[in-house]
Tab-separated table of C-alpha atoms in Angstrom:
chain	number	residue	atom	x	y	z
A	1	GLY	CA	45.289	115.308	177.358
A	2	ALA	CA	48.916	115.347	176.590
A	3	VAL	CA	50.513	118.864	176.295
A	4	VAL	CA	53.374	119.811	174.580
A	5	SER	CA	55.045	123.387	175.268
A	6	GLN	CA	57.375	125.423	173.259
A	7	HIS	CA	59.668	127.964	174.372
A	8	PRO	CA	60.169	130.891	173.351
A	9	SER	CA	56.694	131.626	171.548
A	10	ARG	CA	58.397	134.473	169.553
A	11	VAL	CA	61.896	135.468	168.842
A	12	ILE	CA	63.657	138.036	166.967
A	13	CYS	CA	67.180	138.004	166.079
A	14	LYS	CA	69.749	139.475	163.975
A	15	SER	CA	71.106	137.742	161.023
A	16	GLY	CA	74.188	135.764	161.739
A	17	THR	CA	73.070	134.685	165.345
A	18	SER	CA	71.774	131.431	166.649
A	19	VAL	CA	68.516	130.590	168.095
A	20	LYS	CA	67.536	127.579	170.174
A	21	ILE	CA	64.033	126.558	170.388
A	22	GLU	CA	62.696	123.984	172.939
A	23	CYS	CA	59.922	121.519	172.757
A	24	ARG	CA	58.787	119.826	175.939
A	25	SER	CA	56.182	117.036	176.747
A	26	LEU	CA	54.856	118.085	180.009
A	27	ASP	CA	52.943	115.042	181.097
A	28	PHE	CA	54.352	112.345	179.018
A	29	GLN	CA	57.340	110.664	177.574
A	30	ALA	CA	58.020	111.004	174.155
A	31	THR	CA	60.633	108.877	172.402
A	32	THR	CA	59.986	110.528	169.235
A	33	MET	CA	59.379	114.284	168.535
A	34	PHE	CA	59.041	116.000	165.070
A	35	TRP	CA	59.919	119.357	163.863
A	36	TYR	CA	58.093	121.333	161.152
A	37	ARG	CA	58.310	124.594	159.615
A	38	GLN	CA	55.465	126.704	158.161
A	39	PHE	CA	55.762	129.708	155.928
A	40	PRO	CA	52.864	132.205	155.919
A	41	LYS	CA	49.823	131.015	154.237
A	42	GLN	CA	51.473	127.484	153.484
A	43	SER	CA	51.328	124.050	154.863
A	44	LEU	CA	53.345	122.465	157.560
A	45	MET	CA	56.542	120.740	156.154
A	46	LEU	CA	58.350	118.274	158.123
A	47	MET	CA	61.853	119.348	158.782
A	48	ALA	CA	63.286	116.278	161.017
A	49	THR	CA	62.209	113.414	163.035
A	50	SER	CA	63.941	113.564	166.542
A	51	ASN	CA	64.500	110.338	168.463
A	52	GLU	CA	65.687	110.381	172.168
A	53	GLY	CA	69.179	109.349	172.454
A	54	SER	CA	69.908	109.202	168.798
A	55	LYS	CA	70.660	111.392	165.677
A	56	ALA	CA	67.745	112.932	164.073
A	57	THR	CA	66.665	112.023	160.736
A	58	TYR	CA	66.276	115.089	158.236
A	59	GLU	CA	64.248	115.418	155.469
A	60	GLN	CA	65.531	116.049	151.876
A	61	GLY	CA	66.499	119.554	151.434
A	62	VAL	CA	66.840	120.362	155.061
A	63	GLU	CA	70.459	121.269	155.996
A	64	LYS	CA	71.422	119.480	159.287
A	65	ASP	CA	74.254	121.340	159.997
A	66	LYS	CA	72.113	124.819	159.960
A	67	PHE	CA	69.350	123.114	161.768
A	68	LEU	CA	70.855	121.376	164.902
A	69	ILE	CA	68.533	119.071	166.899
A	70	ASN	CA	68.940	117.366	170.024
A	71	HIS	CA	66.748	114.869	171.976
A	72	ALA	CA	68.699	114.353	175.151
A	73	SER	CA	65.683	113.245	177.124
A	74	LEU	CA	62.308	111.796	176.912
A	75	THR	CA	60.738	115.167	177.547
A	76	LEU	CA	62.805	117.515	175.636
A	77	SER	CA	64.027	118.118	171.922
A	78	THR	CA	65.731	121.319	170.935
A	79	LEU	CA	65.958	122.821	167.516
A	80	THR	CA	69.079	125.338	166.854
A	81	VAL	CA	68.902	127.312	164.040
A	82	THR	CA	72.468	128.364	163.505
A	83	SER	CA	73.759	131.353	161.502
A	84	ALA	CA	70.118	132.443	161.153
A	85	HIS	CA	69.339	134.319	157.775
A	86	PRO	CA	66.030	136.353	157.027
A	87	GLU	CA	64.839	133.412	154.815
A	88	ASP	CA	64.812	131.326	157.962
A	89	SER	CA	62.129	133.635	159.332
A	90	SER	CA	58.992	131.182	159.648
A	91	PHE	CA	56.860	129.498	162.397
A	92	TYR	CA	58.423	126.439	163.882
A	93	ILE	CA	56.014	123.664	165.166
A	94	CYS	CA	56.955	120.648	167.111
A	95	SER	CA	54.941	117.459	168.090
A	96	ALA	CA	55.480	114.687	170.181
A	97	ILE	CA	54.394	111.110	169.970
A	98	GLU	CA	53.551	109.300	173.394
A	99	THR	CA	55.700	106.491	173.815
A	100	ILE	CA	53.289	103.973	174.916
A	101	SER	CA	50.544	105.343	172.713
A	102	PRO	CA	52.143	106.223	169.207
A	103	ASP	CA	48.796	106.993	167.363
A	104	THR	CA	48.575	110.494	168.088
A	105	GLN	CA	50.819	113.502	167.423
A	106	TYR	CA	50.511	116.207	169.990
A	107	PHE	CA	51.473	119.586	168.700
A	108	GLY	CA	53.168	122.409	170.520
A	109	PRO	CA	51.832	126.073	170.137
A	110	GLY	CA	54.724	127.040	167.713
A	111	THR	CA	57.725	129.676	167.752
A	112	ARG	CA	57.671	132.553	165.509
A	113	LEU	CA	61.255	133.439	164.391
A	114	THR	CA	61.916	136.604	162.757
A	115	VAL	CA	65.564	137.183	161.555
A	116	LEU	CA	66.308	140.879	161.080
B	1	GLU	CA	56.371	109.312	147.822
B	2	LEU	CA	53.234	110.123	149.410
B	3	LYS	CA	51.182	113.234	148.169
B	4	VAL	CA	48.206	114.891	149.757
B	5	GLU	CA	46.008	117.248	147.887
B	6	GLN	CA	43.309	119.271	149.376
B	7	ASN	CA	40.807	121.314	147.713
B	8	PRO	CA	39.523	123.730	147.515
B	9	LEU	CA	42.632	125.891	148.925
B	10	PHE	CA	40.329	128.791	149.759
B	11	LEU	CA	36.630	128.813	150.634
B	12	SER	CA	34.568	131.829	151.088
B	13	MET	CA	30.885	130.986	152.268
B	14	GLN	CA	27.933	132.538	153.844
B	15	GLU	CA	26.735	131.562	157.227
B	16	GLY	CA	24.265	128.802	157.325
B	17	LYS	CA	25.513	127.174	154.145
B	18	ASN	CA	27.066	123.742	153.706
B	19	TYR	CA	30.088	122.844	152.055
B	20	THR	CA	32.748	120.066	151.657
B	21	ILE	CA	36.577	119.903	151.895
B	22	TYR	CA	38.265	117.147	149.835
B	23	CYS	CA	41.636	115.508	150.803
B	24	ASN	CA	42.898	113.010	148.411
B	25	TYR	CA	46.137	111.085	148.971
B	26	SER	CA	48.255	109.083	146.723
B	27	THR	CA	49.255	105.736	148.766
B	28	THR	CA	47.872	103.411	151.017
B	29	SER	CA	47.585	104.716	154.696
B	30	ASP	CA	45.992	103.317	157.992
B	31	ARG	CA	45.199	106.777	159.540
B	32	LEU	CA	43.984	110.387	158.402
B	33	TYR	CA	43.931	113.436	160.359
B	34	TRP	CA	42.006	116.601	160.298
B	35	TYR	CA	43.315	119.622	162.219
B	36	ARG	CA	42.092	123.390	162.548
B	37	GLN	CA	44.584	126.217	162.571
B	38	ASP	CA	43.690	129.730	163.559
B	39	PRO	CA	45.851	132.634	162.408
B	40	GLY	CA	49.062	132.688	164.722
B	41	LYS	CA	48.496	129.612	166.366
B	42	SER	CA	49.525	126.043	166.088
B	43	LEU	CA	47.280	122.979	165.053
B	44	GLU	CA	44.136	121.795	166.833
B	45	SER	CA	43.122	118.261	166.526
B	46	LEU	CA	39.725	117.654	165.059
B	47	PHE	CA	39.432	113.968	164.169
B	48	VAL	CA	41.450	110.908	163.408
B	49	LEU	CA	39.890	108.406	160.973
B	50	LEU	CA	41.167	104.758	161.258
B	51	SER	CA	39.385	102.614	158.937
B	52	ASN	CA	37.549	102.451	155.786
B	53	GLY	CA	34.061	104.129	155.965
B	54	ALA	CA	34.983	105.612	159.159
B	55	VAL	CA	32.756	108.719	159.979
B	56	LYS	CA	33.183	110.948	162.796
B	57	GLN	CA	30.956	114.131	163.764
B	58	GLU	CA	31.716	116.956	165.924
B	59	GLY	CA	29.285	119.665	165.995
B	60	ARG	CA	28.887	121.182	162.579
B	61	LEU	CA	31.648	119.299	161.049
B	62	MET	CA	31.778	115.651	160.037
B	63	ALA	CA	34.724	113.811	158.641
B	64	SER	CA	34.810	110.695	156.653
B	65	LEU	CA	37.331	108.105	155.124
B	66	ASP	CA	37.260	106.216	151.979
B	67	THR	CA	40.613	104.210	152.019
B	68	LYS	CA	40.017	102.479	148.714
B	69	ALA	CA	39.384	105.875	147.054
B	70	ARG	CA	42.049	107.586	148.998
B	71	LEU	CA	39.619	110.282	149.918
B	72	SER	CA	38.609	112.000	152.996
B	73	THR	CA	36.010	114.579	153.216
B	74	LEU	CA	35.442	117.359	155.935
B	75	HIS	CA	31.806	118.434	155.692
B	76	ILE	CA	30.428	121.680	157.164
B	77	THR	CA	26.850	121.935	158.098
B	78	ALA	CA	25.199	125.186	158.501
B	79	ALA	CA	28.216	127.197	158.712
B	80	VAL	CA	28.944	129.837	161.462
B	81	HIS	CA	31.536	132.538	161.599
B	82	ASP	CA	33.438	130.795	164.289
B	83	LEU	CA	34.466	128.006	161.964
B	84	SER	CA	36.616	130.609	159.947
B	85	ALA	CA	40.055	129.115	160.025
B	86	THR	CA	42.377	127.056	158.191
B	87	TYR	CA	41.673	123.220	157.933
B	88	PHE	CA	44.336	120.604	157.215
B	89	CYS	CA	44.158	117.094	156.544
B	90	ALA	CA	47.429	114.891	157.390
B	91	VAL	CA	48.193	111.255	156.300
B	92	HIS	CA	50.234	108.867	158.392
B	93	ASN	CA	53.251	107.610	156.892
B	94	ALA	CA	55.680	104.703	157.958
B	95	GLY	CA	57.751	105.812	161.145
B	96	ASN	CA	54.763	107.667	162.556
B	97	MET	CA	55.177	110.654	160.138
B	98	LEU	CA	52.574	112.812	158.829
B	99	THR	CA	52.298	114.236	155.524
B	100	PHE	CA	50.038	117.354	155.280
B	101	GLY	CA	47.807	118.546	152.527
B	102	GLY	CA	48.164	122.275	151.497
B	103	GLY	CA	45.271	123.516	153.628
B	104	THR	CA	41.995	124.878	153.007
B	105	ARG	CA	41.344	128.590	154.241
B	106	LEU	CA	37.932	128.663	155.137
B	107	MET	CA	36.114	132.053	155.569
B	108	VAL	CA	32.390	132.450	156.787
B	109	LYS	CA	30.796	135.570	156.068
B	110	PRO	CA	27.684	136.722	158.241
């Protein structure tokens, strides 16, 4: 089956620094990728839709200047959390849709971000 | 705006018992998904339901969809401890987006 990887799986950073999270589709091309955020014991909330070669579409309430998304190729999307603060600590999960078969989202393993 | 509600949010049950998790959604959709999430892990796909009356079964889990009632159920038969996890339903939106329910945290006790 289709595999999505995320890197890093876990990151701890100091307040005010920036952190980049990568999401890769390993064996398929993904025109569209999604970024979700999940706080402890809560559901997944969609942050943004990332389309290859164009600007990301952010959900209401998500600061696009704080959460920079780049989808430069059909297999890679990156999420950069800029000037991170403790309230940005969360589990970030990406998903990807296969270009030729958009019925299913394949989820990455997630990245646990802790901002001190 | 699509809203997806799951209930119960928390379920503690004995091994061997049966129970049903409900997922209601507010607007028409052509697809509904069920996922399992273990602590600290990402989502594992369980079922995708594509049409009214669809029923899918895998082991002790069975999912069904009633698009007219905008309701999906996830039925657990003769629960075992290994089924302890959080279960999410998710409804397909325009643009291939998913809206997730709040999740049901299932704890199966020996």
